[in-house]
Amino acid sequence: MRQEGKWLAGICTVIYFVSYLTRHNFAAVLAEIIASGTASEAAATVTTVGFITYGCGQLISGFLGDQLPPAKLILGGLLVTTSMNFLLPFCSAGWQMCLVWGVNGAAQAMLWPPMVKLLSVLEEEEYQKACANVTIGGAVGTITIYCLVPLVLTVADWRGVFYVCAAFGVAASILWGTWIGRVLSYLPKPGEEKKTGGSRVLIPSVCIPITLIVLLAIIAQGILRDGITTWAPVYLNQVYHLDTAVSIFITVSIPVLSIAGIKLTAALYNRALKEEQTCAGLLFLAAAVCGLVLALFPTSSPILFAAGAAVMTACMHGINLLLISVFPLRYKKFGRISLISGLFNFSVYIGSALSSIGFEWISQHFGWQSVAALWMAISLLGAFLCWGAHKKGFPE
C-alpha cells in the first residue's frame, strides 16, 4: 500500500475505533444499568432506539456522502456523538436515555458511508486492505470498551464509562480536524471517478435483484452480530450468576476472536475465493454449526458458551467485511458507493434492532436454549441467501 494510502487507512481506523467506544459502551454496561434499577425492557428499548436512528441515519449519510465533502460529515458526526456520550450520565428517565442515545445513533451514522467514500479513492487491493484494517479497528474498540468497563466500575458507577468515552471522542475530533486535510491533499478527490448514465438514479435497475438478496443476508448478519454481542454478558449473568465484571471479561473473547475472523476472511477472499457471496455463505454455515452446539448444550459451561458465541461473532464480522465493505465497491462505476454502503449498513441495524428486543423477549418466554436454536436457523438462512446472490451474479 502506498504511504498516503496507509495514512488515510490509519486515521480512518482510529476514528472507527473511537466510534465503537462511543456506540457500544451502552451495551457493555447494559447489565449494570439493569442492576442499578432500570427495567430490562426499558434498557433494551434504549439500545433499540440507538440501532434504529443509526440504521435510518445510514440512508441519509449514504446519500449525503455522494453529494457533500465526506471529511466534514465525519467531523460533524464525531462532535455530536462526543456530546451525547457526555450527556447520557445526566439522564434519569428511560425516555431521556432514548432521546440522547437516539441522537448518538444518528451522529454515528455520519461516519461509515462517508469513510467508505474517502477510502474508495485507493486502488482496489489497497481499498480491501484498508477496509480490513478499519474493521479491525472497530473490533479493537469493542475489546477496549469491554476491558475498560470493569476497570471503571472499580472506581465509579456505569456513568463514568460514558465520561471516559467522551474524552476519547474529543481526542478523535481534534485528530481528524487537524490531520485529515493534510492526508487527503496527497490523494485524488473522492467522486472524481467516471460515472455511468445509471448514476442519475439511486440504484440502477439491473442491480436491484442482487442488491435485495444481499440486503436480506446482511439483515441476518446484523441480527447475529449485534444480538450476540449485546446479550452475551446478560446471558452469562442470568444463566451462570456471574458478576457483571466477570461476565464482561469473559465476553471480551468474542471481539478478540472477531479480529482473527476478519484476518482469516481477508486471506480466504484474496487467496482462494475472489467472490464475496461465496465466502460469506461459508461463514454463515460455520456459524450454524456453532449455533447447533450451543442449542444442544445451552447451560453446560460459560467457557463453551463464550467460545461458541465468539466463533459465531467472528464469522459475522468476516461477513460484515465482505458484504458491507468490499461488495459496495462494485457500485463505484455507478457513482453510488456511499449510498449503497449506507443502505447495507442500514440493513445491518434493522437486524440489530430486531435482535435487541427480540432475543430478550424469547429468552424471557422460551429460555436461552431457544435463542441459541434461533441463532442456528438465522445462520442457515444467511447461507441460503448468499448462495442465491452467487447464482444471480452482479451485472457487468
GROMACS .gro file of C-alpha atoms in nm:
model
  396
    1MET     CA    1   0.000   0.000   0.000
    2ARG     CA    2   0.126   0.349  -0.087
    3GLN     CA    3   0.232   0.569   0.202
    4GLU     CA    4  -0.053   0.815   0.154
    5GLY     CA    5  -0.296   0.523   0.146
    6LYS     CA    6  -0.153   0.394   0.474
    7TRP     CA    7  -0.203   0.734   0.635
    8LEU     CA    8  -0.565   0.751   0.521
    9ALA     CA    9  -0.635   0.395   0.635
   10GLY     CA   10  -0.462   0.465   0.966
   11ILE     CA   11  -0.657   0.776   1.058
   12CYS     CA   12  -0.985   0.614   0.949
   13THR     CA   13  -0.902   0.314   1.169
   14VAL     CA   14  -0.853   0.541   1.471
   15ILE     CA   15  -1.185   0.715   1.409
   16TYR     CA   16  -1.366   0.384   1.367
   17PHE     CA   17  -1.206   0.259   1.687
   18VAL     CA   18  -1.342   0.559   1.877
   19SER     CA   19  -1.682   0.523   1.711
   20TYR     CA   20  -1.714   0.175   1.860
   21LEU     CA   21  -1.615   0.303   2.204
   22THR     CA   22  -1.881   0.571   2.192
   23ARG     CA   23  -2.152   0.344   2.048
   24HIS     CA   24  -2.104   0.004   2.212
   25ASN     CA   25  -2.043   0.139   2.560
   26PHE     CA   26  -2.415   0.127   2.638
   27ALA     CA   27  -2.429  -0.243   2.551
   28ALA     CA   28  -2.116  -0.304   2.758
   29VAL     CA   29  -2.279  -0.162   3.072
   30LEU     CA   30  -2.630  -0.286   2.991
   31ALA     CA   31  -2.629  -0.547   3.269
   32GLU     CA   32  -2.501  -0.288   3.518
   33ILE     CA   33  -2.768  -0.037   3.415
   34ILE     CA   34  -3.035  -0.304   3.464
   35ALA     CA   35  -2.885  -0.400   3.802
   36SER     CA   36  -2.896  -0.034   3.912
   37GLY     CA   37  -3.274  -0.033   3.883
   38THR     CA   38  -3.358   0.030   3.518
   39ALA     CA   39  -3.607  -0.225   3.385
   40SER     CA   40  -3.461  -0.464   3.128
   41GLU     CA   41  -3.738  -0.373   2.882
   42ALA     CA   42  -3.655  -0.003   2.914
   43ALA     CA   43  -3.283  -0.065   2.873
   44ALA     CA   44  -3.347  -0.282   2.569
   45THR     CA   45  -3.562  -0.004   2.423
   46VAL     CA   46  -3.273   0.242   2.455
   47THR     CA   47  -3.044   0.013   2.255
   48THR     CA   48  -3.319  -0.041   2.000
   49VAL     CA   49  -3.370   0.334   1.955
   50GLY     CA   50  -2.996   0.373   1.902
   51PHE     CA   51  -2.996   0.095   1.643
   52ILE     CA   52  -3.296   0.246   1.461
   53THR     CA   53  -3.158   0.600   1.440
   54TYR     CA   54  -2.816   0.467   1.342
   55GLY     CA   55  -2.969   0.250   1.073
   56CYS     CA   56  -3.201   0.516   0.934
   57GLY     CA   57  -2.920   0.768   0.951
   58GLN     CA   58  -2.715   0.543   0.725
   59LEU     CA   59  -2.954   0.615   0.438
   60ILE     CA   60  -2.921   0.990   0.484
   61SER     CA   61  -2.548   0.971   0.540
   62GLY     CA   62  -2.501   0.743   0.240
   63PHE     CA   63  -2.682   0.988   0.013
   64LEU     CA   64  -2.501   1.290   0.154
   65GLY     CA   65  -2.166   1.112   0.127
   66ASP     CA   66  -2.202   1.110  -0.252
   67GLN     CA   67  -2.302   1.479  -0.259
   68LEU     CA   68  -2.106   1.663   0.015
   69PRO     CA   69  -1.744   1.663   0.141
   70PRO     CA   70  -1.712   1.332   0.331
   71ALA     CA   71  -1.445   1.460   0.571
   72LYS     CA   72  -1.674   1.735   0.703
   73LEU     CA   73  -1.961   1.492   0.754
   74ILE     CA   74  -1.733   1.269   0.961
   75LEU     CA   75  -1.614   1.561   1.176
   76GLY     CA   76  -1.972   1.667   1.244
   77GLY     CA   77  -2.065   1.313   1.345
   78LEU     CA   78  -1.770   1.292   1.583
   79LEU     CA   79  -1.856   1.618   1.757
   80VAL     CA   80  -2.222   1.524   1.811
   81THR     CA   81  -2.151   1.169   1.933
   82THR     CA   82  -1.897   1.307   2.180
   83SER     CA   83  -2.158   1.546   2.317
   84MET     CA   84  -2.420   1.272   2.354
   85ASN     CA   85  -2.180   1.046   2.544
   86PHE     CA   86  -2.118   1.331   2.786
   87LEU     CA   87  -2.491   1.397   2.832
   88LEU     CA   88  -2.613   1.040   2.885
   89PRO     CA   89  -2.498   1.010   3.252
   90PHE     CA   90  -2.727   1.302   3.336
   91CYS     CA   91  -3.034   1.112   3.213
   92SER     CA   92  -3.252   0.980   3.495
   93ALA     CA   93  -3.553   0.855   3.298
   94GLY     CA   94  -3.581   0.597   3.024
   95TRP     CA   95  -3.724   0.844   2.772
   96GLN     CA   96  -3.429   1.077   2.830
   97MET     CA   97  -3.184   0.795   2.762
   98CYS     CA   98  -3.377   0.708   2.446
   99LEU     CA   99  -3.360   1.068   2.325
  100VAL     CA  100  -2.987   1.110   2.387
  101TRP     CA  101  -2.892   0.767   2.255
  102GLY     CA  102  -3.113   0.818   1.952
  103VAL     CA  103  -2.923   1.135   1.863
  104ASN     CA  104  -2.599   0.948   1.925
  105GLY     CA  105  -2.705   0.680   1.679
  106ALA     CA  106  -2.783   0.940   1.412
  107ALA     CA  107  -2.445   1.107   1.467
  108GLN     CA  108  -2.264   0.775   1.442
  109ALA     CA  109  -2.433   0.716   1.107
  110MET     CA  110  -2.238   1.011   0.968
  111LEU     CA  111  -1.912   0.818   0.996
  112TRP     CA  112  -1.910   0.497   0.791
  113PRO     CA  113  -2.061   0.580   0.446
  114PRO     CA  114  -1.851   0.898   0.403
  115MET     CA  115  -1.548   0.698   0.522
  116VAL     CA  116  -1.607   0.438   0.251
  117LYS     CA  117  -1.631   0.722   0.000
  118LEU     CA  118  -1.292   0.853   0.114
  119LEU     CA  119  -1.131   0.509   0.101
  120SER     CA  120  -1.269   0.442  -0.248
  121VAL     CA  121  -1.002   0.671  -0.397
  122LEU     CA  122  -0.750   0.395  -0.324
  123GLU     CA  123  -0.667   0.116  -0.567
  124GLU     CA  124  -0.885  -0.195  -0.533
  125GLU     CA  125  -0.627  -0.401  -0.342
  126GLU     CA  126  -0.541  -0.104  -0.120
  127TYR     CA  127  -0.911  -0.047  -0.059
  128GLN     CA  128  -0.963  -0.407   0.055
  129LYS     CA  129  -0.667  -0.391   0.294
  130ALA     CA  130  -0.781  -0.054   0.429
  131CYS     CA  131  -1.134  -0.183   0.490
  132ALA     CA  132  -0.995  -0.485   0.675
  133ASN     CA  133  -0.780  -0.260   0.895
  134VAL     CA  134  -1.066  -0.020   0.966
  135THR     CA  135  -1.295  -0.313   1.053
  136ILE     CA  136  -1.030  -0.449   1.289
  137GLY     CA  137  -1.016  -0.104   1.447
  138GLY     CA  138  -1.384  -0.143   1.531
  139ALA     CA  139  -1.322  -0.486   1.682
  140VAL     CA  140  -1.036  -0.347   1.891
  141GLY     CA  141  -1.271  -0.071   2.005
  142THR     CA  142  -1.516  -0.336   2.124
  143ILE     CA  143  -1.239  -0.520   2.309
  144THR     CA  144  -1.126  -0.195   2.467
  145ILE     CA  145  -1.470  -0.099   2.591
  146TYR     CA  146  -1.533  -0.443   2.742
  147CYS     CA  147  -1.195  -0.425   2.919
  148LEU     CA  148  -1.243  -0.064   3.019
  149VAL     CA  149  -1.584  -0.110   3.180
  150PRO     CA  150  -1.470  -0.341   3.465
  151LEU     CA  151  -1.183  -0.105   3.540
  152VAL     CA  152  -1.408   0.200   3.556
  153LEU     CA  153  -1.663   0.010   3.768
  154THR     CA  154  -1.399  -0.041   4.036
  155VAL     CA  155  -1.377   0.334   4.096
  156ALA     CA  156  -1.714   0.466   3.972
  157ASP     CA  157  -2.057   0.355   3.856
  158TRP     CA  158  -2.164   0.300   3.494
  159ARG     CA  159  -2.184   0.675   3.433
  160GLY     CA  160  -1.806   0.703   3.449
  161VAL     CA  161  -1.778   0.487   3.137
  162PHE     CA  162  -1.953   0.749   2.928
  163TYR     CA  163  -1.731   1.030   3.058
  164VAL     CA  164  -1.420   0.834   2.959
  165CYS     CA  165  -1.562   0.760   2.615
  166ALA     CA  166  -1.650   1.126   2.567
  167ALA     CA  167  -1.285   1.210   2.633
  168PHE     CA  168  -1.183   0.969   2.357
  169GLY     CA  169  -1.432   1.144   2.131
  170VAL     CA  170  -1.275   1.483   2.198
  171ALA     CA  171  -0.929   1.348   2.111
  172ALA     CA  172  -1.057   1.184   1.790
  173SER     CA  173  -1.229   1.506   1.679
  174ILE     CA  174  -0.908   1.703   1.725
  175LEU     CA  175  -0.707   1.439   1.536
  176TRP     CA  176  -0.947   1.428   1.243
  177GLY     CA  177  -0.992   1.804   1.223
  178THR     CA  178  -0.619   1.878   1.219
  179TRP     CA  179  -0.483   1.591   1.006
  180ILE     CA  180  -0.737   1.468   0.752
  181GLY     CA  181  -0.689   1.770   0.524
  182ARG     CA  182  -0.316   1.705   0.502
  183VAL     CA  183  -0.366   1.337   0.428
  184LEU     CA  184  -0.625   1.397   0.156
  185SER     CA  185  -0.406   1.657  -0.016
  186TYR     CA  186  -0.187   1.372  -0.143
  187LEU     CA  187  -0.478   1.168  -0.281
  188PRO     CA  188  -0.736   1.210  -0.561
  189LYS     CA  189  -1.054   1.384  -0.454
  190PRO     CA  190  -1.347   1.149  -0.379
  191GLY     CA  191  -1.609   1.149  -0.653
  192GLU     CA  192  -1.372   1.206  -0.944
  193GLU     CA  193  -1.427   0.855  -1.077
  194LYS     CA  194  -1.610   0.826  -1.407
  195LYS     CA  195  -1.984   0.782  -1.362
  196THR     CA  196  -2.213   0.598  -1.597
  197GLY     CA  197  -2.553   0.716  -1.712
  198GLY     CA  198  -2.703   0.495  -1.444
  199SER     CA  199  -2.567   0.728  -1.177
  200ARG     CA  200  -2.872   0.954  -1.224
  201VAL     CA  201  -3.090   0.701  -1.046
  202LEU     CA  202  -3.045   0.591  -0.687
  203ILE     CA  203  -2.989   0.223  -0.774
  204PRO     CA  204  -2.962   0.102  -1.136
  205SER     CA  205  -3.246  -0.136  -1.218
  206VAL     CA  206  -3.007  -0.413  -1.328
  207CYS     CA  207  -2.858  -0.414  -0.976
  208ILE     CA  208  -3.184  -0.430  -0.781
  209PRO     CA  209  -3.231  -0.813  -0.764
  210ILE     CA  210  -2.886  -0.895  -0.626
  211THR     CA  211  -2.895  -0.585  -0.405
  212LEU     CA  212  -3.215  -0.709  -0.238
  213ILE     CA  213  -3.075  -1.060  -0.182
  214VAL     CA  214  -2.753  -0.927  -0.029
  215LEU     CA  215  -2.958  -0.682   0.179
  216LEU     CA  216  -3.154  -0.970   0.336
  217ALA     CA  217  -2.832  -1.161   0.408
  218ILE     CA  218  -2.694  -0.851   0.577
  219ILE     CA  219  -3.005  -0.826   0.797
  220ALA     CA  220  -2.940  -1.185   0.911
  221GLN     CA  221  -2.579  -1.092   0.983
  222GLY     CA  222  -2.686  -0.789   1.184
  223ILE     CA  223  -2.928  -0.994   1.394
  224LEU     CA  224  -2.649  -1.231   1.491
  225ARG     CA  225  -2.352  -0.994   1.520
  226ASP     CA  226  -2.505  -0.730   1.745
  227GLY     CA  227  -2.757  -0.959   1.910
  228ILE     CA  228  -2.487  -1.192   2.041
  229THR     CA  229  -2.255  -0.907   2.140
  230THR     CA  230  -2.531  -0.722   2.326
  231TRP     CA  231  -2.686  -1.011   2.516
  232ALA     CA  232  -2.385  -1.236   2.587
  233PRO     CA  233  -2.298  -1.055   2.915
  234VAL     CA  234  -2.664  -1.070   3.024
  235TYR     CA  235  -2.678  -1.442   2.934
  236LEU     CA  236  -2.369  -1.515   3.144
  237ASN     CA  237  -2.507  -1.310   3.430
  238GLN     CA  238  -2.852  -1.471   3.432
  239VAL     CA  239  -2.763  -1.832   3.350
  240TYR     CA  240  -2.438  -1.871   3.546
  241HIS     CA  241  -2.499  -1.592   3.802
  242LEU     CA  242  -2.159  -1.439   3.735
  243ASP     CA  243  -2.075  -1.085   3.847
  244THR     CA  244  -2.118  -0.823   3.578
  245ALA     CA  245  -1.744  -0.756   3.561
  246VAL     CA  246  -1.664  -1.128   3.522
  247SER     CA  247  -1.932  -1.166   3.254
  248ILE     CA  248  -1.789  -0.875   3.058
  249PHE     CA  249  -1.432  -1.005   3.086
  250ILE     CA  250  -1.540  -1.344   2.950
  251THR     CA  251  -1.732  -1.170   2.673
  252VAL     CA  252  -1.409  -0.998   2.562
  253SER     CA  253  -1.321  -1.328   2.392
  254ILE     CA  254  -1.594  -1.254   2.137
  255PRO     CA  255  -1.433  -0.946   1.971
  256VAL     CA  256  -1.082  -1.091   2.023
  257LEU     CA  257  -1.171  -1.385   1.803
  258SER     CA  258  -1.351  -1.149   1.568
  259ILE     CA  259  -1.016  -0.996   1.473
  260ALA     CA  260  -0.894  -1.342   1.376
  261GLY     CA  261  -1.216  -1.389   1.181
  262ILE     CA  262  -1.157  -1.069   0.985
  263LYS     CA  263  -0.797  -1.168   0.907
  264LEU     CA  264  -0.894  -1.521   0.801
  265THR     CA  265  -1.180  -1.388   0.590
  266ALA     CA  266  -0.948  -1.145   0.410
  267ALA     CA  267  -0.700  -1.426   0.345
  268LEU     CA  268  -0.973  -1.661   0.220
  269TYR     CA  269  -1.108  -1.395  -0.011
  270ASN     CA  270  -0.775  -1.281  -0.153
  271ARG     CA  271  -0.607  -1.621  -0.190
  272ALA     CA  272  -0.887  -1.867  -0.263
  273LEU     CA  273  -1.234  -1.728  -0.334
  274LYS     CA  274  -1.246  -1.394  -0.512
  275GLU     CA  275  -1.620  -1.376  -0.463
  276GLU     CA  276  -1.783  -1.207  -0.167
  277GLN     CA  277  -2.111  -1.401  -0.165
  278THR     CA  278  -1.945  -1.745  -0.168
  279CYS     CA  279  -1.711  -1.655   0.118
  280ALA     CA  280  -1.998  -1.510   0.319
  281GLY     CA  281  -2.207  -1.823   0.264
  282LEU     CA  282  -1.930  -2.046   0.401
  283LEU     CA  283  -1.903  -1.825   0.710
  284PHE     CA  284  -2.277  -1.847   0.768
  285LEU     CA  285  -2.253  -2.227   0.754
  286ALA     CA  286  -1.970  -2.226   1.010
  287ALA     CA  287  -2.184  -2.008   1.239
  288ALA     CA  288  -2.475  -2.250   1.200
  289VAL     CA  289  -2.258  -2.533   1.333
  290CYS     CA  290  -2.171  -2.326   1.640
  291GLY     CA  291  -2.536  -2.240   1.691
  292LEU     CA  292  -2.624  -2.609   1.686
  293VAL     CA  293  -2.367  -2.682   1.958
  294LEU     CA  294  -2.498  -2.401   2.178
  295ALA     CA  295  -2.857  -2.518   2.128
  296LEU     CA  296  -2.768  -2.874   2.229
  297PHE     CA  297  -2.560  -2.768   2.533
  298PRO     CA  298  -2.711  -2.435   2.645
  299THR     CA  299  -2.601  -2.436   3.010
  300SER     CA  300  -2.307  -2.678   3.023
  301SER     CA  301  -2.024  -2.427   3.067
  302PRO     CA  302  -1.973  -2.050   3.045
  303ILE     CA  303  -1.647  -2.115   2.859
  304LEU     CA  304  -1.826  -2.327   2.597
  305PHE     CA  305  -2.087  -2.059   2.552
  306ALA     CA  306  -1.827  -1.783   2.524
  307ALA     CA  307  -1.626  -1.987   2.270
  308GLY     CA  308  -1.929  -2.069   2.057
  309ALA     CA  309  -2.059  -1.714   2.067
  310ALA     CA  310  -1.710  -1.583   1.985
  311VAL     CA  311  -1.678  -1.803   1.676
  312MET     CA  312  -2.025  -1.704   1.557
  313THR     CA  313  -1.950  -1.335   1.603
  314ALA     CA  314  -1.613  -1.377   1.429
  315CYS     CA  315  -1.796  -1.524   1.131
  316MET     CA  316  -2.040  -1.231   1.132
  317HIS     CA  317  -1.756  -0.980   1.137
  318GLY     CA  318  -1.600  -1.160   0.842
  319ILE     CA  319  -1.931  -1.141   0.657
  320ASN     CA  320  -1.955  -0.773   0.750
  321LEU     CA  321  -1.616  -0.711   0.589
  322LEU     CA  322  -1.723  -0.886   0.269
  323LEU     CA  323  -2.075  -0.753   0.223
  324ILE     CA  324  -2.060  -0.411   0.391
  325SER     CA  325  -1.707  -0.304   0.296
  326VAL     CA  326  -1.586  -0.492  -0.013
  327PHE     CA  327  -1.908  -0.561  -0.204
  328PRO     CA  328  -2.018  -0.192  -0.232
  329LEU     CA  329  -1.703  -0.120  -0.436
  330ARG     CA  330  -1.884  -0.289  -0.727
  331TYR     CA  331  -2.117   0.013  -0.737
  332LYS     CA  332  -1.834   0.263  -0.779
  333LYS     CA  333  -1.884   0.275  -1.155
  334PHE     CA  334  -2.239   0.398  -1.092
  335GLY     CA  335  -2.117   0.670  -0.853
  336ARG     CA  336  -2.320   0.517  -0.570
  337ILE     CA  337  -2.065   0.357  -0.339
  338SER     CA  338  -2.153   0.576  -0.039
  339LEU     CA  339  -2.528   0.532  -0.091
  340ILE     CA  340  -2.500   0.152  -0.121
  341SER     CA  341  -2.269   0.136   0.180
  342GLY     CA  342  -2.523   0.335   0.380
  343LEU     CA  343  -2.811   0.118   0.256
  344PHE     CA  344  -2.629  -0.202   0.354
  345ASN     CA  345  -2.530  -0.064   0.693
  346PHE     CA  346  -2.894   0.038   0.740
  347SER     CA  347  -2.985  -0.325   0.677
  348VAL     CA  348  -2.741  -0.439   0.945
  349TYR     CA  349  -2.916  -0.231   1.204
  350ILE     CA  350  -3.260  -0.347   1.103
  351GLY     CA  351  -3.127  -0.681   1.221
  352SER     CA  352  -2.969  -0.523   1.526
  353ALA     CA  353  -3.295  -0.359   1.631
  354LEU     CA  354  -3.485  -0.685   1.587
  355SER     CA  355  -3.231  -0.873   1.797
  356SER     CA  356  -3.221  -0.615   2.076
  357ILE     CA  357  -3.580  -0.665   2.185
  358GLY     CA  358  -3.647  -0.999   2.014
  359PHE     CA  359  -3.379  -1.202   2.192
  360GLU     CA  360  -3.478  -1.055   2.528
  361TRP     CA  361  -3.843  -1.147   2.470
  362ILE     CA  362  -3.761  -1.500   2.353
  363SER     CA  363  -3.526  -1.562   2.647
  364GLN     CA  364  -3.794  -1.449   2.893
  365HIS     CA  365  -4.070  -1.666   2.743
  366PHE     CA  366  -3.889  -1.969   2.600
  367GLY     CA  367  -3.541  -1.972   2.760
  368TRP     CA  368  -3.191  -1.923   2.627
  369GLN     CA  369  -3.185  -2.262   2.453
  370SER     CA  370  -3.448  -2.132   2.211
  371VAL     CA  371  -3.234  -1.825   2.145
  372ALA     CA  372  -2.936  -2.043   2.053
  373ALA     CA  373  -3.154  -2.255   1.823
  374LEU     CA  374  -3.274  -1.935   1.655
  375TRP     CA  375  -2.912  -1.830   1.602
  376MET     CA  376  -2.855  -2.154   1.411
  377ALA     CA  377  -3.168  -2.107   1.197
  378ILE     CA  378  -3.075  -1.749   1.106
  379SER     CA  379  -2.725  -1.863   1.008
  380LEU     CA  380  -2.869  -2.124   0.773
  381LEU     CA  381  -3.097  -1.862   0.620
  382GLY     CA  382  -2.799  -1.634   0.562
  383ALA     CA  383  -2.609  -1.914   0.387
  384PHE     CA  384  -2.907  -1.978   0.159
  385LEU     CA  385  -2.933  -1.608   0.069
  386CYS     CA  386  -2.561  -1.587  -0.012
  387TRP     CA  387  -2.596  -1.891  -0.237
  388GLY     CA  388  -2.884  -1.714  -0.414
  389ALA     CA  389  -2.674  -1.399  -0.458
  390HIS     CA  390  -2.392  -1.607  -0.603
  391LYS     CA  391  -2.628  -1.770  -0.853
  392LYS     CA  392  -2.773  -1.432  -0.953
  393GLY     CA  393  -2.431  -1.271  -1.007
  394PHE     CA  394  -2.351  -0.899  -1.025
  395PRO     CA  395  -2.442  -0.735  -1.359
  396GLU     CA  396  -2.148  -0.631  -1.571
   0.00000   0.00000   0.00000
